[in-house]
Structure formats: structure tokens, C-alpha cells
PDB file of N, CA, C and O and ligand atoms in Angstrom:
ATOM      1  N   UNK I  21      29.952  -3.338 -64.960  1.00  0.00           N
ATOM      2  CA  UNK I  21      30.443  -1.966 -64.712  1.00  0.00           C
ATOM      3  C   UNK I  21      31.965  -1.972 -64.829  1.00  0.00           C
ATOM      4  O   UNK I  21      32.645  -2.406 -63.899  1.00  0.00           O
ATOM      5  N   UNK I  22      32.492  -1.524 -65.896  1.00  0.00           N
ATOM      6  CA  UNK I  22      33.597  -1.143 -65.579  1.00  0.00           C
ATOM      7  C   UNK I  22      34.348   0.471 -65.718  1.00  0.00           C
ATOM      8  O   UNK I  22      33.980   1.349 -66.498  1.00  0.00           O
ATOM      9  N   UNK I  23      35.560   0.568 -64.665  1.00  0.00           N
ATOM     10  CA  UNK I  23      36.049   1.916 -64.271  1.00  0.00           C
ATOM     11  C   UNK I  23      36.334   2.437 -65.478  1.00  0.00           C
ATOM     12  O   UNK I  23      36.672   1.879 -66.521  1.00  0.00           O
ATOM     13  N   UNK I  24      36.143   3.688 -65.191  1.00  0.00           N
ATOM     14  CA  UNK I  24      36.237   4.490 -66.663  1.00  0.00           C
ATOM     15  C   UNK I  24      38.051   4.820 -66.820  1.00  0.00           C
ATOM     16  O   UNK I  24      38.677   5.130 -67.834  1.00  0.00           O
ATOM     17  N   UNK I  25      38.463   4.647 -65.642  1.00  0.00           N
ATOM     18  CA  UNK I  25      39.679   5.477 -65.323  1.00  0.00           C
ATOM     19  C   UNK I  25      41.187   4.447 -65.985  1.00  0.00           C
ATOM     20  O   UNK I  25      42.189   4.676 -66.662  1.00  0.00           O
ATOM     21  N   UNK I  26      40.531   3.209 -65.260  1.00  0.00           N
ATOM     22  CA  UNK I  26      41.486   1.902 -65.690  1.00  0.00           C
ATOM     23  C   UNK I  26      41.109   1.026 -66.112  1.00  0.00           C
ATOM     24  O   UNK I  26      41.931   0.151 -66.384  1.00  0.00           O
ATOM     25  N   UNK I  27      39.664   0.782 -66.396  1.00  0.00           N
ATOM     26  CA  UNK I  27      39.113  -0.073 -67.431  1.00  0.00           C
ATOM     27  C   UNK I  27      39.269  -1.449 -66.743  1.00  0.00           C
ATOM     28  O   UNK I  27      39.362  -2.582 -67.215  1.00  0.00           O
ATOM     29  N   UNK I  28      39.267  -1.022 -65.572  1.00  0.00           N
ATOM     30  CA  UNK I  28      39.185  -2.945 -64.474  1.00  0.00           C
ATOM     31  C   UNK I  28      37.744  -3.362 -64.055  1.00  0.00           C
ATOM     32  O   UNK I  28      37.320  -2.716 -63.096  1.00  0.00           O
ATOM     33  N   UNK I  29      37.308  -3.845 -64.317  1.00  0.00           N
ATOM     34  CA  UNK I  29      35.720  -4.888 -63.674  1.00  0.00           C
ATOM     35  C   UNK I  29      35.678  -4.656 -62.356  1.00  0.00           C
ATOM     36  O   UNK I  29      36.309  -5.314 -61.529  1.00  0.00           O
ATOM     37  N   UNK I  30      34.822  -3.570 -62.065  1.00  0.00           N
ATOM     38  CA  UNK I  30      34.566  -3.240 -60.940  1.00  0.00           C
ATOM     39  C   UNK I  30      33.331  -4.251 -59.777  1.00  0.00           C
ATOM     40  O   UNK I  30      32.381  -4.986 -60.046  1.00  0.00           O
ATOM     41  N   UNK I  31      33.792  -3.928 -58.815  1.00  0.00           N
ATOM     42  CA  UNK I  31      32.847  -5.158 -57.826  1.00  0.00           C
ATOM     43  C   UNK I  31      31.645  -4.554 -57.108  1.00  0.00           C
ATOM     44  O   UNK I  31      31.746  -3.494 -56.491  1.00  0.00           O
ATOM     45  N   UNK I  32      30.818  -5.053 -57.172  1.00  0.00           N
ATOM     46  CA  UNK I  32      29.969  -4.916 -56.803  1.00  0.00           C
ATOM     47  C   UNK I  32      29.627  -4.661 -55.383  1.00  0.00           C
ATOM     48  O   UNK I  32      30.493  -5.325 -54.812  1.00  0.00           O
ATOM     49  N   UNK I  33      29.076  -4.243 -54.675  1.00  0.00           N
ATOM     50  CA  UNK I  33      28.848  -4.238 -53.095  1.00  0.00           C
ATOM     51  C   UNK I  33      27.364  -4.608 -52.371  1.00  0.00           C
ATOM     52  O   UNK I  33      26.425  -4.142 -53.017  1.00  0.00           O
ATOM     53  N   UNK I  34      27.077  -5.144 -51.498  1.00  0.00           N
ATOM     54  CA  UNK I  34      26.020  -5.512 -51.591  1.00  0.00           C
ATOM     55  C   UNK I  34      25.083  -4.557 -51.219  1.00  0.00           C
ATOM     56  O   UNK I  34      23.881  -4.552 -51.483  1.00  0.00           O
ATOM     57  N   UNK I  35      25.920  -3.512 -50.400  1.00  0.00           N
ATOM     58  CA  UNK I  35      24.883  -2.935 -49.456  1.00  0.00           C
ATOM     59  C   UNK I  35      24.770  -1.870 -50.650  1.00  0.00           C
ATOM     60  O   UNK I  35      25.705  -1.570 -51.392  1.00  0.00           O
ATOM     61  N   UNK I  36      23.263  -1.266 -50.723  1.00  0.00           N
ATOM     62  CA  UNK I  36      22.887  -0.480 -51.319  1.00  0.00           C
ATOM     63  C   UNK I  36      23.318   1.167 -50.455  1.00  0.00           C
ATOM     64  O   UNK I  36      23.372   1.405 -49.249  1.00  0.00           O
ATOM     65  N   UNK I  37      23.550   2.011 -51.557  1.00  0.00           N
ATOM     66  CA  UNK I  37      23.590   3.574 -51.044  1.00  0.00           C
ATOM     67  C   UNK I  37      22.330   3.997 -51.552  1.00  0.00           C
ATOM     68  O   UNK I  37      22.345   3.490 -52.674  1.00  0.00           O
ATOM     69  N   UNK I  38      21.176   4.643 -51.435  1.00  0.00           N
ATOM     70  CA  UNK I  38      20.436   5.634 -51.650  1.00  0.00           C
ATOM     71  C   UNK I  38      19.699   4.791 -52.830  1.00  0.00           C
ATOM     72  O   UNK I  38      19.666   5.282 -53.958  1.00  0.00           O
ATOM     73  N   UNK I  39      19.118   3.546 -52.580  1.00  0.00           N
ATOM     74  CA  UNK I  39      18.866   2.930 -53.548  1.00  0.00           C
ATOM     75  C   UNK I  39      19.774   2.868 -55.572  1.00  0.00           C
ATOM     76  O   UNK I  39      19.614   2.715 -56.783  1.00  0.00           O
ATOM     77  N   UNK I  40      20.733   3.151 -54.388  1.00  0.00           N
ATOM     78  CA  UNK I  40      21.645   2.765 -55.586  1.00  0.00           C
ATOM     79  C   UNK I  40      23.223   1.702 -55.495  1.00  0.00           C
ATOM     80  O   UNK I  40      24.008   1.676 -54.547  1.00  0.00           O
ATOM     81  N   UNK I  41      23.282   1.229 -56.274  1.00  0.00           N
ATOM     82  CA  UNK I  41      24.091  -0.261 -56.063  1.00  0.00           C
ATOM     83  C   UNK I  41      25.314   0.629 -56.478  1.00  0.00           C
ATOM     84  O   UNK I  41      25.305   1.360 -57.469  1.00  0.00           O
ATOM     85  N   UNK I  42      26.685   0.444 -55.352  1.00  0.00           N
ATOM     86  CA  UNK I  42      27.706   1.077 -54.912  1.00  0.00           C
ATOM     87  C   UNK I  42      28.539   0.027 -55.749  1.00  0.00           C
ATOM     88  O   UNK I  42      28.407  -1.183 -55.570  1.00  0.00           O
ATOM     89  N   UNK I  43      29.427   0.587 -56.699  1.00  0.00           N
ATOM     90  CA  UNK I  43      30.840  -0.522 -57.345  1.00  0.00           C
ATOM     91  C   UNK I  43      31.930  -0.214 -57.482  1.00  0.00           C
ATOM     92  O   UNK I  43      32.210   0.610 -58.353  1.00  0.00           O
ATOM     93  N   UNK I  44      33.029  -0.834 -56.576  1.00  0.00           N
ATOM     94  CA  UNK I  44      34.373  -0.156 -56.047  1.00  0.00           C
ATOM     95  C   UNK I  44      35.087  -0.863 -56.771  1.00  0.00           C
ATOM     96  O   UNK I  44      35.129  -2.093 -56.763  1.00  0.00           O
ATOM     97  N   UNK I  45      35.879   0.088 -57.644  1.00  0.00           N
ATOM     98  CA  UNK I  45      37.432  -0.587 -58.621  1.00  0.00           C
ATOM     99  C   UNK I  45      38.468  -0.775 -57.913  1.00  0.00           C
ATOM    100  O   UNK I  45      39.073  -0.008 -57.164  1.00  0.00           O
ATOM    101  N   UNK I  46      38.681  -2.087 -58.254  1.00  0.00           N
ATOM    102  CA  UNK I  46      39.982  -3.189 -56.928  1.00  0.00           C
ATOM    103  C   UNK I  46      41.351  -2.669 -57.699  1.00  0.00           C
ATOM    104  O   UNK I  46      42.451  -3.222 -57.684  1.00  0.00           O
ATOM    105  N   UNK I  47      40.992  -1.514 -58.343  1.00  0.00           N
ATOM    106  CA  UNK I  47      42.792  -1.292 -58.881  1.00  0.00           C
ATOM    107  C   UNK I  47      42.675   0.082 -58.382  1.00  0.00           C
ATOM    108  O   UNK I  47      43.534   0.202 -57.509  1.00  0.00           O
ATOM    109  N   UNK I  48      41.948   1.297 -58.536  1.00  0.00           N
ATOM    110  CA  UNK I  48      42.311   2.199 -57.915  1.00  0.00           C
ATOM    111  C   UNK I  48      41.166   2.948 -56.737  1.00  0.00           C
ATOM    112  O   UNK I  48      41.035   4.076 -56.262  1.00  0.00           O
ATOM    113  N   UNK I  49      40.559   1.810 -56.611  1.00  0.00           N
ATOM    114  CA  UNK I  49      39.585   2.194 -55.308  1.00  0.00           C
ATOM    115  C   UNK I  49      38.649   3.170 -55.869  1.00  0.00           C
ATOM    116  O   UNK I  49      38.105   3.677 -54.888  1.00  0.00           O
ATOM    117  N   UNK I  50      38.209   3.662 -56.865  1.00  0.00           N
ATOM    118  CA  UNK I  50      37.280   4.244 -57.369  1.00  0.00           C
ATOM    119  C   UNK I  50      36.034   3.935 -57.551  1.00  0.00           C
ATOM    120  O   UNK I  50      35.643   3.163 -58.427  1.00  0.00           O
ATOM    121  N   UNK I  51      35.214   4.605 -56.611  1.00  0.00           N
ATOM    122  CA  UNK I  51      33.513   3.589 -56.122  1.00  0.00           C
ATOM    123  C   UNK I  51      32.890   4.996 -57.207  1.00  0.00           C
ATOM    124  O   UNK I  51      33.249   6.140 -57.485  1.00  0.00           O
ATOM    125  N   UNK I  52      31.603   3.926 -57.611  1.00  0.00           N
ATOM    126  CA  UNK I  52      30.776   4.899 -59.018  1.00  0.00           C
ATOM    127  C   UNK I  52      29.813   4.101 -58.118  1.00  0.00           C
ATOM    128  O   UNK I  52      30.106   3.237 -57.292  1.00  0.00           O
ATOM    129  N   UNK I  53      28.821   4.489 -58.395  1.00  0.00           N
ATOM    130  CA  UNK I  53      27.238   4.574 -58.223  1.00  0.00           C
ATOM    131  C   UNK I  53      26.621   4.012 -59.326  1.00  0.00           C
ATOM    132  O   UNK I  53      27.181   4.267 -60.392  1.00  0.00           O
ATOM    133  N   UNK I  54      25.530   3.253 -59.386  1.00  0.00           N
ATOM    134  CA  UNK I  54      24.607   2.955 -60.490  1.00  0.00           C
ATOM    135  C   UNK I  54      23.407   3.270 -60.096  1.00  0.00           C
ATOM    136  O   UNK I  54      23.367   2.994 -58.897  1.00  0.00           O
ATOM    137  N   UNK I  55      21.670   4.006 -60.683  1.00  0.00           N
ATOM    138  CA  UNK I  55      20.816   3.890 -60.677  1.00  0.00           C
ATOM    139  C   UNK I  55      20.409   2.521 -60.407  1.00  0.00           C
ATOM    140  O   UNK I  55      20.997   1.672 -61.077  1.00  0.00           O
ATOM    141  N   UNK I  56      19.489   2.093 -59.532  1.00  0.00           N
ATOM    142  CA  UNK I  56      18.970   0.919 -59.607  1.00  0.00           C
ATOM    143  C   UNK I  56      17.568   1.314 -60.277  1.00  0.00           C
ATOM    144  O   UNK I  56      16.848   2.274 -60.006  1.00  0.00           O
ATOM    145  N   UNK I  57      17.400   0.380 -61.155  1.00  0.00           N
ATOM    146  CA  UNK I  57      16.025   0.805 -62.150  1.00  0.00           C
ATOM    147  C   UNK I  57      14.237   0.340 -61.008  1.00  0.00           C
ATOM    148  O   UNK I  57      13.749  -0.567 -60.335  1.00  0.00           O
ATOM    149  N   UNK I  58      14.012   1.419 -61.392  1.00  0.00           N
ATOM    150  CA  UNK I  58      12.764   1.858 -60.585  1.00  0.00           C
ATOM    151  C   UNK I  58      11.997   0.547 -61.222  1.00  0.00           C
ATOM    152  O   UNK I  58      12.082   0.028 -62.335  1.00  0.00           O
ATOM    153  N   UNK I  59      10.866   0.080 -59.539  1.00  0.00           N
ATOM    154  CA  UNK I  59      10.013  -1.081 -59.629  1.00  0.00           C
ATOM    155  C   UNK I  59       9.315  -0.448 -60.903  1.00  0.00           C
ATOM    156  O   UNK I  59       9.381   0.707 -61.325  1.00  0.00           O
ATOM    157  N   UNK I  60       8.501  -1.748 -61.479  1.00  0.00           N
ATOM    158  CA  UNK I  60       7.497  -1.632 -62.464  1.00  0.00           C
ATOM    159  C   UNK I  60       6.648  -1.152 -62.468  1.00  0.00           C
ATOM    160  O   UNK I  60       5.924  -1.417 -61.508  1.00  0.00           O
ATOM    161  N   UNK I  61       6.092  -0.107 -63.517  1.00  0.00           N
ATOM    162  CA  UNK I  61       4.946   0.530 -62.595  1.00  0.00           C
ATOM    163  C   UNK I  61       3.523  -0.098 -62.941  1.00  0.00           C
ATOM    164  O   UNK I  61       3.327  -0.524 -64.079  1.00  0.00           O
ATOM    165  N   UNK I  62       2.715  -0.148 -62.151  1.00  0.00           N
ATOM    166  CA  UNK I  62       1.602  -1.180 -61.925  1.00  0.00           C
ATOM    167  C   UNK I  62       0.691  -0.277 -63.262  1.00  0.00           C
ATOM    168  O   UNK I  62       0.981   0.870 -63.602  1.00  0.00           O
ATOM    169  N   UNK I  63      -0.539  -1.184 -63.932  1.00  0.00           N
ATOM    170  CA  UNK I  63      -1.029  -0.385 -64.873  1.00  0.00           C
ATOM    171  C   UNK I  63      -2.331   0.378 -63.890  1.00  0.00           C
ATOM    172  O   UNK I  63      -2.935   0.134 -62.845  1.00  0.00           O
ATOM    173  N   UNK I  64      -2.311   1.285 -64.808  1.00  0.00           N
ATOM    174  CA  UNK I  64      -3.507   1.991 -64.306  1.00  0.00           C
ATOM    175  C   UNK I  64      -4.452   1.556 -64.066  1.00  0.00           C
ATOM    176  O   UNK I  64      -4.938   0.742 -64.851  1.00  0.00           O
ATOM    177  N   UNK I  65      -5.402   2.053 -62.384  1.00  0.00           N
ATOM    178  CA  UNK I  65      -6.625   1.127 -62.242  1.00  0.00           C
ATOM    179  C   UNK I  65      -7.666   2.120 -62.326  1.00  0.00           C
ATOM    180  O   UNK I  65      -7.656   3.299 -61.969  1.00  0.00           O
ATOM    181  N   UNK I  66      -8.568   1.422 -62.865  1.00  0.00           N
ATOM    182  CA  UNK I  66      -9.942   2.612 -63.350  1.00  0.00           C
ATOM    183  C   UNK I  66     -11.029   1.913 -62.777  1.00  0.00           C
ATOM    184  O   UNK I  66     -12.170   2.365 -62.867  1.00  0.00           O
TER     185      UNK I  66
HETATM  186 ZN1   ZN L   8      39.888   1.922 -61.538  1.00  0.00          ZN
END
């Protein structure tokens, strides 16, 4: 992930927001959000 703003490698955080992985830019403190990609979905049982 990097900031769109300053183009620095943003860090990661561990704790999840809203099932989504929180990443704060160490140059201008700018936290973005990522989707965390939804579990697999099981195949259909018949
Ligand atoms: Zn930044």
C-alpha cells in the first residue's frame, strides 16, 4: 500500500477496523483502509 498523497510505504496496523486492515503513512499520518478479501466461499451443498 502506498500513500497516494506522498507516495511513502505505508504501515500496516495490526488491529483490524471493520474487518478491514487500517495503513497509516509515517510521512504524513494519512491512514487509508483496505478491504480485507472475503473468506472463500464453500461450494454448494446439494
Ligand atoms: Zn503520506
Amino acid at each position: 500500500m502506498i500513500c497516494p498523497r506522498c507516495k511513502a510505504a505505508m504501515i500496516e496496523l495490526k488491529r483490524t477496523f471493520h474487518k478491514q486492515r487500517k495503513w497509516v503513512c509515517p510521512d504524513c499520518g494519512r491512514i487509508r483502509f483496505q478491504k480485507v478479501r472475503p473468506p472463500v466461499p464453500r461450494r454448494p451443498t446439494r
